[in-house]
Amino acid sequence: MIHSKVVAMILAGGQGSRLKNLTRKTAKPAVHFGGKYRIIDFTLSNCANSGIHSVGILTQYQPLALNTHIGTGVPWDLDRKGGGVEILPPYMSTEGGRWYAGTANAIFENIDYIDLHQPEYVLILSGDHIYKMDYRKMVAFHQKTKADVTVSVIEVPWEEASRFGILNTKDDDVIYEFDEKPANPKNNLASMGIYVFNWKLLRRYLREDHKNKESTHDFGSDIIPEILRQGHRMMAYRFSGYWRDVGTVDSYWEAHMDLLDPNNELRLYDDEWKIFTKNLDVPPHYISDAGHVENSLLNEGCEVYGTVKNSILSTSSVVEEGAVVTDSILLPYARVGKGAVLKKTIVLSHHKVQEDEVLGDGETITLAGAYDMGIL
Amino acid sequence: MSINLQGIINLGEREEYIRELTMNRPLATVPFAGRYRLIDFMLSNMVNSGIDSISLIVKNKFHSLNDHIGPGKDWDLDRKTGGLRMLYPDLEPDSNLISIGDIPIVRSNLAHFASLKKDHILLTRSNYIGNIDFRPAYEEHVKKGNDITVLTRRIRQGRMRIDLLGMDIIQKRNGTYSIGRNLGNQNNFDLSIEMFLMKKSVFLRIVHETIEEGVEPYLKKAIISRLSDYKVDTYTVDVDILPIHSIQQYYNASLTILDPIYAQYLFYKNGKIYTKVKDAPSTLYATGSEVNNSLIANGCVIEGTVENSIIFRDVHIGRGAVVRNSIVFQDTQISSRANMNYCIIDKFVHIGSGKVLMGDGGLPYVISKGASIR
């Protein structure tokens, strides 16, 4: 039922420059995650599992890996008649060509796409978060509370609140103020960058925002404050569960280490809410007689002839004899040569660590490989 | 690039020597190598050889086959032209009996065979495991103008090979080929691996004649009995192929893929092996797990010890459990401190904690689908 009323728009054009070499040649949503996935798989699977059948993906920065990954949307059952997944890059018009100038501008430029589906609600999502969420529940909350806008929020520890966009709310979770990275936070409800808008209302504000020369055309800094200023009803939808913005090398590494806890909140093994991804048609992984694996996550196609501890081995990565890999992440088709020793190292896809090479001091995270094309 | 060759996989296989694993499924969908079914190898070999139109002659137990293959999407066979076609037997309205042999299924689908657009066919079984490029054989078949080309494997010192007993052997006498059964008397011989390249016209003629005579119920025997009527030659396939007719062959073939060199050949040589996607996450190895010389599929949680074994998707092996020389199918639960050696455990089995199950290398112990040992 939800699919006829809701169109999801996934913002996937960001660079994610704090991920350094991981995103030099790849958009952040296409960065490999969790052994077999890419970051955007979580959002796309949430859409699929929530019964949303019209999904627009806004791309801009280094889209090649993202485009080849998404294709026609088959892995997420989004190859559909009258909907499905649509990749929406910037385009030329009679007024000339222009890049997306901000998150709100990207949606503004695709008003025609949304109008095509005549939705009641538009769900704005980010393609770079790791979480499982049933958007149906958020839309139902939006309807029940008769909101014009609903923002998904998560409680963060008070001492960390100043790192987030904080939403100040009244007792009934009505939002009255948006505080971007407040020095003295009045609340600890952080915005997850997930919004439900009544489409008619958003459409109007996007057009006004487009005319405003002062605006940065951003949802957080322009659209949300303006809608609040005009006195519309904006609700905070409280989400509890695993949610990570893997925006930095540190947080990317930590989110991987979370997966080594068999009881972690993300619950990847839950059959009721699978995370889908493109299938690479490789065989099961192999651990040799001399191989040793402990407290680690291994994906299909891997071969282990050495030692692996507290690490994540993505698709078809190989650890040769005598190599010791600890607290590390091997991205797809990475290869660790004989006798190499890795500590707290992320090896980019297709990169080969030379024989007897020693990487990582076990303190800070080392990135091995100049860049990741993201293409497999 | 596609070639002028129609694939036909005949699933009318004999299953009596692999009965435990074929109670609920045809031989074609017996799980193999951690994430595949037997038929995946033949389908992938054909697709990787450029064959874009494949017919399956289906005998029984359709559910498992349909569930696995569906419209053939995972093999790129969901096509407007060609693609995958399942050929079912006609069930008589006043009888629920399925006729003996595969000729009745062919008869029910004569219109399909007559309408095939390709000039040549490749008739195979689903129970030979390998990574085979059919193109060189096909090219030679066309170049020599053969009516029938029988694909073979050359066996040397085969007298001691118990695993080859009862298999088809091909020999040439006075200029004509004949195919018989290996009784273990010959040392050097050519094995027929039940793969035939044929002119479509020849295939249709044999089928028509056989149906008109109304005696022979089996397609393979019908072809074999007419070899002397046609221009026949053999083509020796030079890659390793594992036939799977019995539990023992199944078990040995499974352990063969633990050899990384063999696995490299089987999974990659002439193209990848495709199968139905299950979307299982990566496998988690707990602290205290110990895994050696084993092939492990995705979606598992391994807390115990695994040695010389093959573990399929979504299996849980509990703390202190020991699995040796065994094959464990998907969604099975091996509880803590359970201990097993030389076992084949089918899908959805529950082995309770502390249970001990022992087979033998010569006769693996098979636990059937859904069993619960508490």
PDB file of N, CA, C and O in Angstrom, chain B residues 44-103:
ATOM      1  N   SER B  44      25.688 -23.467 -15.953  1.00  0.00           N
ATOM      2  CA  SER B  44      26.715 -22.424 -16.074  1.00  0.00           C
ATOM      3  C   SER B  44      27.692 -22.752 -17.191  1.00  0.00           C
ATOM      4  O   SER B  44      28.099 -21.873 -17.949  1.00  0.00           O
ATOM      5  N   ASN B  45      28.088 -24.023 -17.305  1.00  0.00           N
ATOM      6  CA  ASN B  45      28.991 -24.436 -18.387  1.00  0.00           C
ATOM      7  C   ASN B  45      28.381 -24.089 -19.739  1.00  0.00           C
ATOM      8  O   ASN B  45      29.060 -23.572 -20.628  1.00  0.00           O
ATOM      9  N   MET B  46      27.106 -24.391 -19.890  1.00  0.00           N
ATOM     10  CA  MET B  46      26.441 -24.101 -21.165  1.00  0.00           C
ATOM     11  C   MET B  46      26.416 -22.592 -21.423  1.00  0.00           C
ATOM     12  O   MET B  46      26.776 -22.130 -22.510  1.00  0.00           O
ATOM     13  N   VAL B  47      25.975 -21.840 -20.411  1.00  0.00           N
ATOM     14  CA  VAL B  47      25.878 -20.383 -20.571  1.00  0.00           C
ATOM     15  C   VAL B  47      27.261 -19.794 -20.869  1.00  0.00           C
ATOM     16  O   VAL B  47      27.421 -18.960 -21.767  1.00  0.00           O
ATOM     17  N   ASN B  48      28.279 -20.254 -20.146  1.00  0.00           N
ATOM     18  CA  ASN B  48      29.631 -19.733 -20.350  1.00  0.00           C
ATOM     19  C   ASN B  48      30.212 -20.154 -21.701  1.00  0.00           C
ATOM     20  O   ASN B  48      31.186 -19.579 -22.172  1.00  0.00           O
ATOM     21  N   SER B  49      29.625 -21.171 -22.330  1.00  0.00           N
ATOM     22  CA  SER B  49      30.073 -21.595 -23.658  1.00  0.00           C
ATOM     23  C   SER B  49      29.303 -20.880 -24.767  1.00  0.00           C
ATOM     24  O   SER B  49      29.472 -21.192 -25.940  1.00  0.00           O
ATOM     25  N   GLY B  50      28.419 -19.963 -24.387  1.00  0.00           N
ATOM     26  CA  GLY B  50      27.691 -19.188 -25.390  1.00  0.00           C
ATOM     27  C   GLY B  50      26.332 -19.764 -25.753  1.00  0.00           C
ATOM     28  O   GLY B  50      25.673 -19.259 -26.660  1.00  0.00           O
ATOM     29  N   ILE B  51      25.903 -20.818 -25.072  1.00  0.00           N
ATOM     30  CA  ILE B  51      24.577 -21.386 -25.342  1.00  0.00           C
ATOM     31  C   ILE B  51      23.537 -20.509 -24.642  1.00  0.00           C
ATOM     32  O   ILE B  51      23.617 -20.294 -23.431  1.00  0.00           O
ATOM     33  N   ASP B  52      22.591 -19.963 -25.407  1.00  0.00           N
ATOM     34  CA  ASP B  52      21.638 -19.032 -24.795  1.00  0.00           C
ATOM     35  C   ASP B  52      20.216 -19.574 -24.818  1.00  0.00           C
ATOM     36  O   ASP B  52      19.262 -18.863 -24.547  1.00  0.00           O
ATOM     37  N   SER B  53      20.082 -20.853 -25.180  1.00  0.00           N
ATOM     38  CA  SER B  53      18.754 -21.458 -25.218  1.00  0.00           C
ATOM     39  C   SER B  53      18.879 -22.874 -24.674  1.00  0.00           C
ATOM     40  O   SER B  53      19.617 -23.690 -25.231  1.00  0.00           O
ATOM     41  N   ILE B  54      18.197 -23.151 -23.570  1.00  0.00           N
ATOM     42  CA  ILE B  54      18.370 -24.438 -22.884  1.00  0.00           C
ATOM     43  C   ILE B  54      17.005 -25.009 -22.515  1.00  0.00           C
ATOM     44  O   ILE B  54      16.144 -24.305 -21.976  1.00  0.00           O
ATOM     45  N   SER B  55      16.802 -26.294 -22.845  1.00  0.00           N
ATOM     46  CA  SER B  55      15.573 -26.984 -22.441  1.00  0.00           C
ATOM     47  C   SER B  55      15.913 -28.011 -21.366  1.00  0.00           C
ATOM     48  O   SER B  55      16.923 -28.708 -21.476  1.00  0.00           O
ATOM     49  N   LEU B  56      15.079 -28.089 -20.348  1.00  0.00           N
ATOM     50  CA  LEU B  56      15.264 -29.100 -19.308  1.00  0.00           C
ATOM     51  C   LEU B  56      14.169 -30.147 -19.445  1.00  0.00           C
ATOM     52  O   LEU B  56      12.983 -29.812 -19.411  1.00  0.00           O
ATOM     53  N   ILE B  57      14.572 -31.399 -19.615  1.00  0.00           N
ATOM     54  CA  ILE B  57      13.589 -32.492 -19.633  1.00  0.00           C
ATOM     55  C   ILE B  57      13.389 -32.915 -18.183  1.00  0.00           C
ATOM     56  O   ILE B  57      14.293 -33.446 -17.546  1.00  0.00           O
ATOM     57  N   VAL B  58      12.201 -32.619 -17.660  1.00  0.00           N
ATOM     58  CA  VAL B  58      11.951 -32.751 -16.228  1.00  0.00           C
ATOM     59  C   VAL B  58      11.077 -33.969 -15.975  1.00  0.00           C
ATOM     60  O   VAL B  58      10.056 -34.153 -16.645  1.00  0.00           O
ATOM     61  N   LYS B  59      11.463 -34.784 -15.009  1.00  0.00           N
ATOM     62  CA  LYS B  59      10.733 -36.023 -14.775  1.00  0.00           C
ATOM     63  C   LYS B  59       9.742 -35.898 -13.611  1.00  0.00           C
ATOM     64  O   LYS B  59       8.573 -36.213 -13.737  1.00  0.00           O
ATOM     65  N   ASN B  60      10.239 -35.473 -12.469  1.00  0.00           N
ATOM     66  CA  ASN B  60       9.394 -35.473 -11.273  1.00  0.00           C
ATOM     67  C   ASN B  60       9.962 -34.484 -10.254  1.00  0.00           C
ATOM     68  O   ASN B  60      10.949 -33.820 -10.519  1.00  0.00           O
ATOM     69  N   LYS B  61       9.342 -34.405  -9.104  1.00  0.00           N
ATOM     70  CA  LYS B  61       9.785 -33.524  -8.015  1.00  0.00           C
ATOM     71  C   LYS B  61      10.053 -32.109  -8.552  1.00  0.00           C
ATOM     72  O   LYS B  61      11.130 -31.542  -8.395  1.00  0.00           O
ATOM     73  N   PHE B  62       9.034 -31.570  -9.198  1.00  0.00           N
ATOM     74  CA  PHE B  62       9.172 -30.263  -9.856  1.00  0.00           C
ATOM     75  C   PHE B  62       9.419 -29.126  -8.878  1.00  0.00           C
ATOM     76  O   PHE B  62      10.056 -28.147  -9.193  1.00  0.00           O
ATOM     77  N   HIS B  63       8.856 -29.286  -7.679  1.00  0.00           N
ATOM     78  CA  HIS B  63       8.872 -28.163  -6.746  1.00  0.00           C
ATOM     79  C   HIS B  63      10.287 -27.667  -6.476  1.00  0.00           C
ATOM     80  O   HIS B  63      10.586 -26.484  -6.581  1.00  0.00           O
ATOM     81  N   SER B  64      11.159 -28.616  -6.140  1.00  0.00           N
ATOM     82  CA  SER B  64      12.533 -28.254  -5.798  1.00  0.00           C
ATOM     83  C   SER B  64      13.226 -27.570  -6.977  1.00  0.00           C
ATOM     84  O   SER B  64      13.956 -26.588  -6.814  1.00  0.00           O
ATOM     85  N   LEU B  65      12.950 -28.087  -8.171  1.00  0.00           N
ATOM     86  CA  LEU B  65      13.579 -27.540  -9.368  1.00  0.00           C
ATOM     87  C   LEU B  65      13.071 -26.123  -9.671  1.00  0.00           C
ATOM     88  O   LEU B  65      13.847 -25.204  -9.937  1.00  0.00           O
ATOM     89  N   ASN B  66      11.752 -25.961  -9.588  1.00  0.00           N
ATOM     90  CA  ASN B  66      11.173 -24.638  -9.833  1.00  0.00           C
ATOM     91  C   ASN B  66      11.660 -23.626  -8.821  1.00  0.00           C
ATOM     92  O   ASN B  66      11.965 -22.487  -9.148  1.00  0.00           O
ATOM     93  N   ASP B  67      11.720 -24.060  -7.577  1.00  0.00           N
ATOM     94  CA  ASP B  67      12.156 -23.182  -6.511  1.00  0.00           C
ATOM     95  C   ASP B  67      13.584 -22.707  -6.759  1.00  0.00           C
ATOM     96  O   ASP B  67      13.914 -21.554  -6.546  1.00  0.00           O
ATOM     97  N   HIS B  68      14.408 -23.613  -7.246  1.00  0.00           N
ATOM     98  CA  HIS B  68      15.815 -23.272  -7.450  1.00  0.00           C
ATOM     99  C   HIS B  68      16.024 -22.460  -8.732  1.00  0.00           C
ATOM    100  O   HIS B  68      16.737 -21.461  -8.733  1.00  0.00           O
ATOM    101  N   ILE B  69      15.406 -22.883  -9.819  1.00  0.00           N
ATOM    102  CA  ILE B  69      15.735 -22.296 -11.120  1.00  0.00           C
ATOM    103  C   ILE B  69      14.811 -21.148 -11.514  1.00  0.00           C
ATOM    104  O   ILE B  69      15.264 -20.168 -12.100  1.00  0.00           O
ATOM    105  N   GLY B  70      13.540 -21.254 -11.156  1.00  0.00           N
ATOM    106  CA  GLY B  70      12.591 -20.203 -11.513  1.00  0.00           C
ATOM    107  C   GLY B  70      12.657 -19.900 -13.004  1.00  0.00           C
ATOM    108  O   GLY B  70      12.763 -20.808 -13.821  1.00  0.00           O
ATOM    109  N   PRO B  71      12.616 -18.633 -13.368  1.00  0.00           N
ATOM    110  CA  PRO B  71      12.685 -18.303 -14.800  1.00  0.00           C
ATOM    111  C   PRO B  71      14.120 -18.277 -15.335  1.00  0.00           C
ATOM    112  O   PRO B  71      14.354 -17.873 -16.466  1.00  0.00           O
ATOM    113  N   GLY B  72      15.089 -18.681 -14.520  1.00  0.00           N
ATOM    114  CA  GLY B  72      16.469 -18.768 -15.005  1.00  0.00           C
ATOM    115  C   GLY B  72      17.266 -17.486 -14.909  1.00  0.00           C
ATOM    116  O   GLY B  72      18.337 -17.350 -15.499  1.00  0.00           O
ATOM    117  N   LYS B  73      16.759 -16.545 -14.120  1.00  0.00           N
ATOM    118  CA  LYS B  73      17.383 -15.233 -13.994  1.00  0.00           C
ATOM    119  C   LYS B  73      18.853 -15.304 -13.563  1.00  0.00           C
ATOM    120  O   LYS B  73      19.701 -14.597 -14.101  1.00  0.00           O
ATOM    121  N   ASP B  74      19.136 -16.169 -12.600  1.00  0.00           N
ATOM    122  CA  ASP B  74      20.494 -16.215 -12.053  1.00  0.00           C
ATOM    123  C   ASP B  74      21.521 -16.744 -13.047  1.00  0.00           C
ATOM    124  O   ASP B  74      22.713 -16.616 -12.831  1.00  0.00           O
ATOM    125  N   TRP B  75      21.043 -17.360 -14.136  1.00  0.00           N
ATOM    126  CA  TRP B  75      21.956 -17.855 -15.170  1.00  0.00           C
ATOM    127  C   TRP B  75      21.858 -16.985 -16.414  1.00  0.00           C
ATOM    128  O   TRP B  75      22.328 -17.371 -17.482  1.00  0.00           O
ATOM    129  N   ASP B  76      21.185 -15.834 -16.274  1.00  0.00           N
ATOM    130  CA  ASP B  76      20.997 -14.935 -17.413  1.00  0.00           C
ATOM    131  C   ASP B  76      20.129 -15.594 -18.484  1.00  0.00           C
ATOM    132  O   ASP B  76      20.292 -15.321 -19.672  1.00  0.00           O
ATOM    133  N   LEU B  77      19.244 -16.478 -18.069  1.00  0.00           N
ATOM    134  CA  LEU B  77      18.439 -17.220 -19.039  1.00  0.00           C
ATOM    135  C   LEU B  77      16.983 -16.755 -19.074  1.00  0.00           C
ATOM    136  O   LEU B  77      16.123 -17.423 -19.626  1.00  0.00           O
ATOM    137  N   ASP B  78      16.696 -15.608 -18.445  1.00  0.00           N
ATOM    138  CA  ASP B  78      15.346 -15.053 -18.572  1.00  0.00           C
ATOM    139  C   ASP B  78      15.345 -14.164 -19.819  1.00  0.00           C
ATOM    140  O   ASP B  78      15.548 -12.965 -19.741  1.00  0.00           O
ATOM    141  N   ARG B  79      15.167 -14.791 -20.957  1.00  0.00           N
ATOM    142  CA  ARG B  79      15.321 -14.122 -22.260  1.00  0.00           C
ATOM    143  C   ARG B  79      14.020 -14.124 -23.040  1.00  0.00           C
ATOM    144  O   ARG B  79      13.204 -15.019 -22.884  1.00  0.00           O
ATOM    145  N   LYS B  80      13.891 -13.135 -23.914  1.00  0.00           N
ATOM    146  CA  LYS B  80      12.726 -13.125 -24.800  1.00  0.00           C
ATOM    147  C   LYS B  80      12.893 -14.166 -25.896  1.00  0.00           C
ATOM    148  O   LYS B  80      11.959 -14.856 -26.259  1.00  0.00           O
ATOM    149  N   THR B  81      14.100 -14.256 -26.475  1.00  0.00           N
ATOM    150  CA  THR B  81      14.346 -15.337 -27.435  1.00  0.00           C
ATOM    151  C   THR B  81      15.233 -16.349 -26.741  1.00  0.00           C
ATOM    152  O   THR B  81      16.212 -15.984 -26.106  1.00  0.00           O
ATOM    153  N   GLY B  82      14.914 -17.601 -26.918  1.00  0.00           N
ATOM    154  CA  GLY B  82      15.699 -18.652 -26.284  1.00  0.00           C
ATOM    155  C   GLY B  82      15.453 -18.663 -24.802  1.00  0.00           C
ATOM    156  O   GLY B  82      14.318 -18.655 -24.354  1.00  0.00           O
ATOM    157  N   GLY B  83      16.535 -18.666 -24.038  1.00  0.00           N
ATOM    158  CA  GLY B  83      16.381 -18.712 -22.590  1.00  0.00           C
ATOM    159  C   GLY B  83      16.105 -20.121 -22.116  1.00  0.00           C
ATOM    160  O   GLY B  83      16.453 -21.095 -22.792  1.00  0.00           O
ATOM    161  N   LEU B  84      15.469 -20.203 -20.954  1.00  0.00           N
ATOM    162  CA  LEU B  84      15.272 -21.505 -20.326  1.00  0.00           C
ATOM    163  C   LEU B  84      13.844 -21.994 -20.520  1.00  0.00           C
ATOM    164  O   LEU B  84      12.894 -21.235 -20.388  1.00  0.00           O
ATOM    165  N   ARG B  85      13.719 -23.269 -20.822  1.00  0.00           N
ATOM    166  CA  ARG B  85      12.387 -23.857 -20.971  1.00  0.00           C
ATOM    167  C   ARG B  85      12.343 -25.177 -20.218  1.00  0.00           C
ATOM    168  O   ARG B  85      13.228 -26.010 -20.359  1.00  0.00           O
ATOM    169  N   MET B  86      11.327 -25.354 -19.370  1.00  0.00           N
ATOM    170  CA  MET B  86      11.160 -26.625 -18.663  1.00  0.00           C
ATOM    171  C   MET B  86      10.160 -27.477 -19.428  1.00  0.00           C
ATOM    172  O   MET B  86       9.064 -27.006 -19.761  1.00  0.00           O
ATOM    173  N   LEU B  87      10.510 -28.711 -19.696  1.00  0.00           N
ATOM    174  CA  LEU B  87       9.644 -29.624 -20.434  1.00  0.00           C
ATOM    175  C   LEU B  87       9.102 -30.674 -19.464  1.00  0.00           C
ATOM    176  O   LEU B  87       9.834 -31.531 -18.989  1.00  0.00           O
ATOM    177  N   TYR B  88       7.822 -30.561 -19.160  1.00  0.00           N
ATOM    178  CA  TYR B  88       7.203 -31.456 -18.185  1.00  0.00           C
ATOM    179  C   TYR B  88       6.536 -32.630 -18.881  1.00  0.00           C
ATOM    180  O   TYR B  88       6.122 -32.526 -20.030  1.00  0.00           O
ATOM    181  N   PRO B  89       6.362 -33.732 -18.149  1.00  0.00           N
ATOM    182  CA  PRO B  89       5.570 -34.828 -18.715  1.00  0.00           C
ATOM    183  C   PRO B  89       4.094 -34.447 -18.674  1.00  0.00           C
ATOM    184  O   PRO B  89       3.681 -33.653 -17.832  1.00  0.00           O
ATOM    185  N   ASP B  90       3.316 -35.011 -19.582  1.00  0.00           N
ATOM    186  CA  ASP B  90       1.861 -34.857 -19.503  1.00  0.00           C
ATOM    187  C   ASP B  90       1.345 -35.880 -18.513  1.00  0.00           C
ATOM    188  O   ASP B  90       1.675 -37.050 -18.611  1.00  0.00           O
ATOM    189  N   LEU B  91       0.549 -35.447 -17.569  1.00  0.00           N
ATOM    190  CA  LEU B  91      -0.066 -36.421 -16.667  1.00  0.00           C
ATOM    191  C   LEU B  91      -1.426 -36.784 -17.255  1.00  0.00           C
ATOM    192  O   LEU B  91      -2.204 -35.918 -17.623  1.00  0.00           O
ATOM    193  N   GLU B  92      -1.682 -38.075 -17.355  1.00  0.00           N
ATOM    194  CA  GLU B  92      -2.971 -38.509 -17.895  1.00  0.00           C
ATOM    195  C   GLU B  92      -4.065 -38.075 -16.939  1.00  0.00           C
ATOM    196  O   GLU B  92      -3.924 -38.211 -15.722  1.00  0.00           O
ATOM    197  N   PRO B  93      -5.172 -37.558 -17.462  1.00  0.00           N
ATOM    198  CA  PRO B  93      -6.213 -37.023 -16.588  1.00  0.00           C
ATOM    199  C   PRO B  93      -6.817 -38.077 -15.653  1.00  0.00           C
ATOM    200  O   PRO B  93      -7.198 -37.764 -14.546  1.00  0.00           O
ATOM    201  N   ASP B  94      -6.891 -39.344 -16.101  1.00  0.00           N
ATOM    202  CA  ASP B  94      -7.534 -40.346 -15.257  1.00  0.00           C
ATOM    203  C   ASP B  94      -6.514 -41.223 -14.534  1.00  0.00           C
ATOM    204  O   ASP B  94      -6.803 -42.291 -14.055  1.00  0.00           O
ATOM    205  N   SER B  95      -5.276 -40.755 -14.463  1.00  0.00           N
ATOM    206  CA  SER B  95      -4.262 -41.562 -13.790  1.00  0.00           C
ATOM    207  C   SER B  95      -3.217 -40.625 -13.202  1.00  0.00           C
ATOM    208  O   SER B  95      -2.896 -39.601 -13.769  1.00  0.00           O
ATOM    209  N   ASN B  96      -2.706 -40.962 -12.039  1.00  0.00           N
ATOM    210  CA  ASN B  96      -1.645 -40.125 -11.491  1.00  0.00           C
ATOM    211  C   ASN B  96      -0.295 -40.801 -11.675  1.00  0.00           C
ATOM    212  O   ASN B  96       0.679 -40.454 -11.041  1.00  0.00           O
ATOM    213  N   LEU B  97      -0.244 -41.771 -12.550  1.00  0.00           N
ATOM    214  CA  LEU B  97       1.011 -42.478 -12.774  1.00  0.00           C
ATOM    215  C   LEU B  97       1.891 -41.702 -13.744  1.00  0.00           C
ATOM    216  O   LEU B  97       1.408 -41.128 -14.712  1.00  0.00           O
ATOM    217  N   ILE B  98       3.165 -41.707 -13.465  1.00  0.00           N
ATOM    218  CA  ILE B  98       4.111 -41.135 -14.414  1.00  0.00           C
ATOM    219  C   ILE B  98       4.702 -42.300 -15.191  1.00  0.00           C
ATOM    220  O   ILE B  98       5.118 -43.298 -14.609  1.00  0.00           O
ATOM    221  N   SER B  99       4.717 -42.207 -16.510  1.00  0.00           N
ATOM    222  CA  SER B  99       5.177 -43.328 -17.328  1.00  0.00           C
ATOM    223  C   SER B  99       6.657 -43.590 -17.106  1.00  0.00           C
ATOM    224  O   SER B  99       7.410 -42.710 -16.696  1.00  0.00           O
ATOM    225  N   ILE B 100       7.058 -44.792 -17.440  1.00  0.00           N
ATOM    226  CA  ILE B 100       8.460 -45.185 -17.300  1.00  0.00           C
ATOM    227  C   ILE B 100       9.285 -44.512 -18.392  1.00  0.00           C
ATOM    228  O   ILE B 100       8.837 -44.381 -19.538  1.00  0.00           O
ATOM    229  N   GLY B 101      10.505 -44.102 -18.014  1.00  0.00           N
ATOM    230  CA  GLY B 101      11.434 -43.586 -19.007  1.00  0.00           C
ATOM    231  C   GLY B 101      11.235 -42.111 -19.303  1.00  0.00           C
ATOM    232  O   GLY B 101      10.340 -41.457 -18.768  1.00  0.00           O
ATOM    233  N   ASP B 102      12.119 -41.574 -20.168  1.00  0.00           N
ATOM    234  CA  ASP B 102      12.032 -40.152 -20.502  1.00  0.00           C
ATOM    235  C   ASP B 102      11.453 -39.914 -21.901  1.00  0.00           C
ATOM    236  O   ASP B 102      11.105 -38.794 -22.231  1.00  0.00           O
ATOM    237  N   ILE B 103      11.331 -40.970 -22.686  1.00  0.00           N
ATOM    238  CA  ILE B 103      10.746 -40.806 -24.028  1.00  0.00           C
ATOM    239  C   ILE B 103       9.322 -40.225 -23.958  1.00  0.00           C
ATOM    240  O   ILE B 103       8.979 -39.330 -24.748  1.00  0.00           O
TER     241      ILE B 103
END
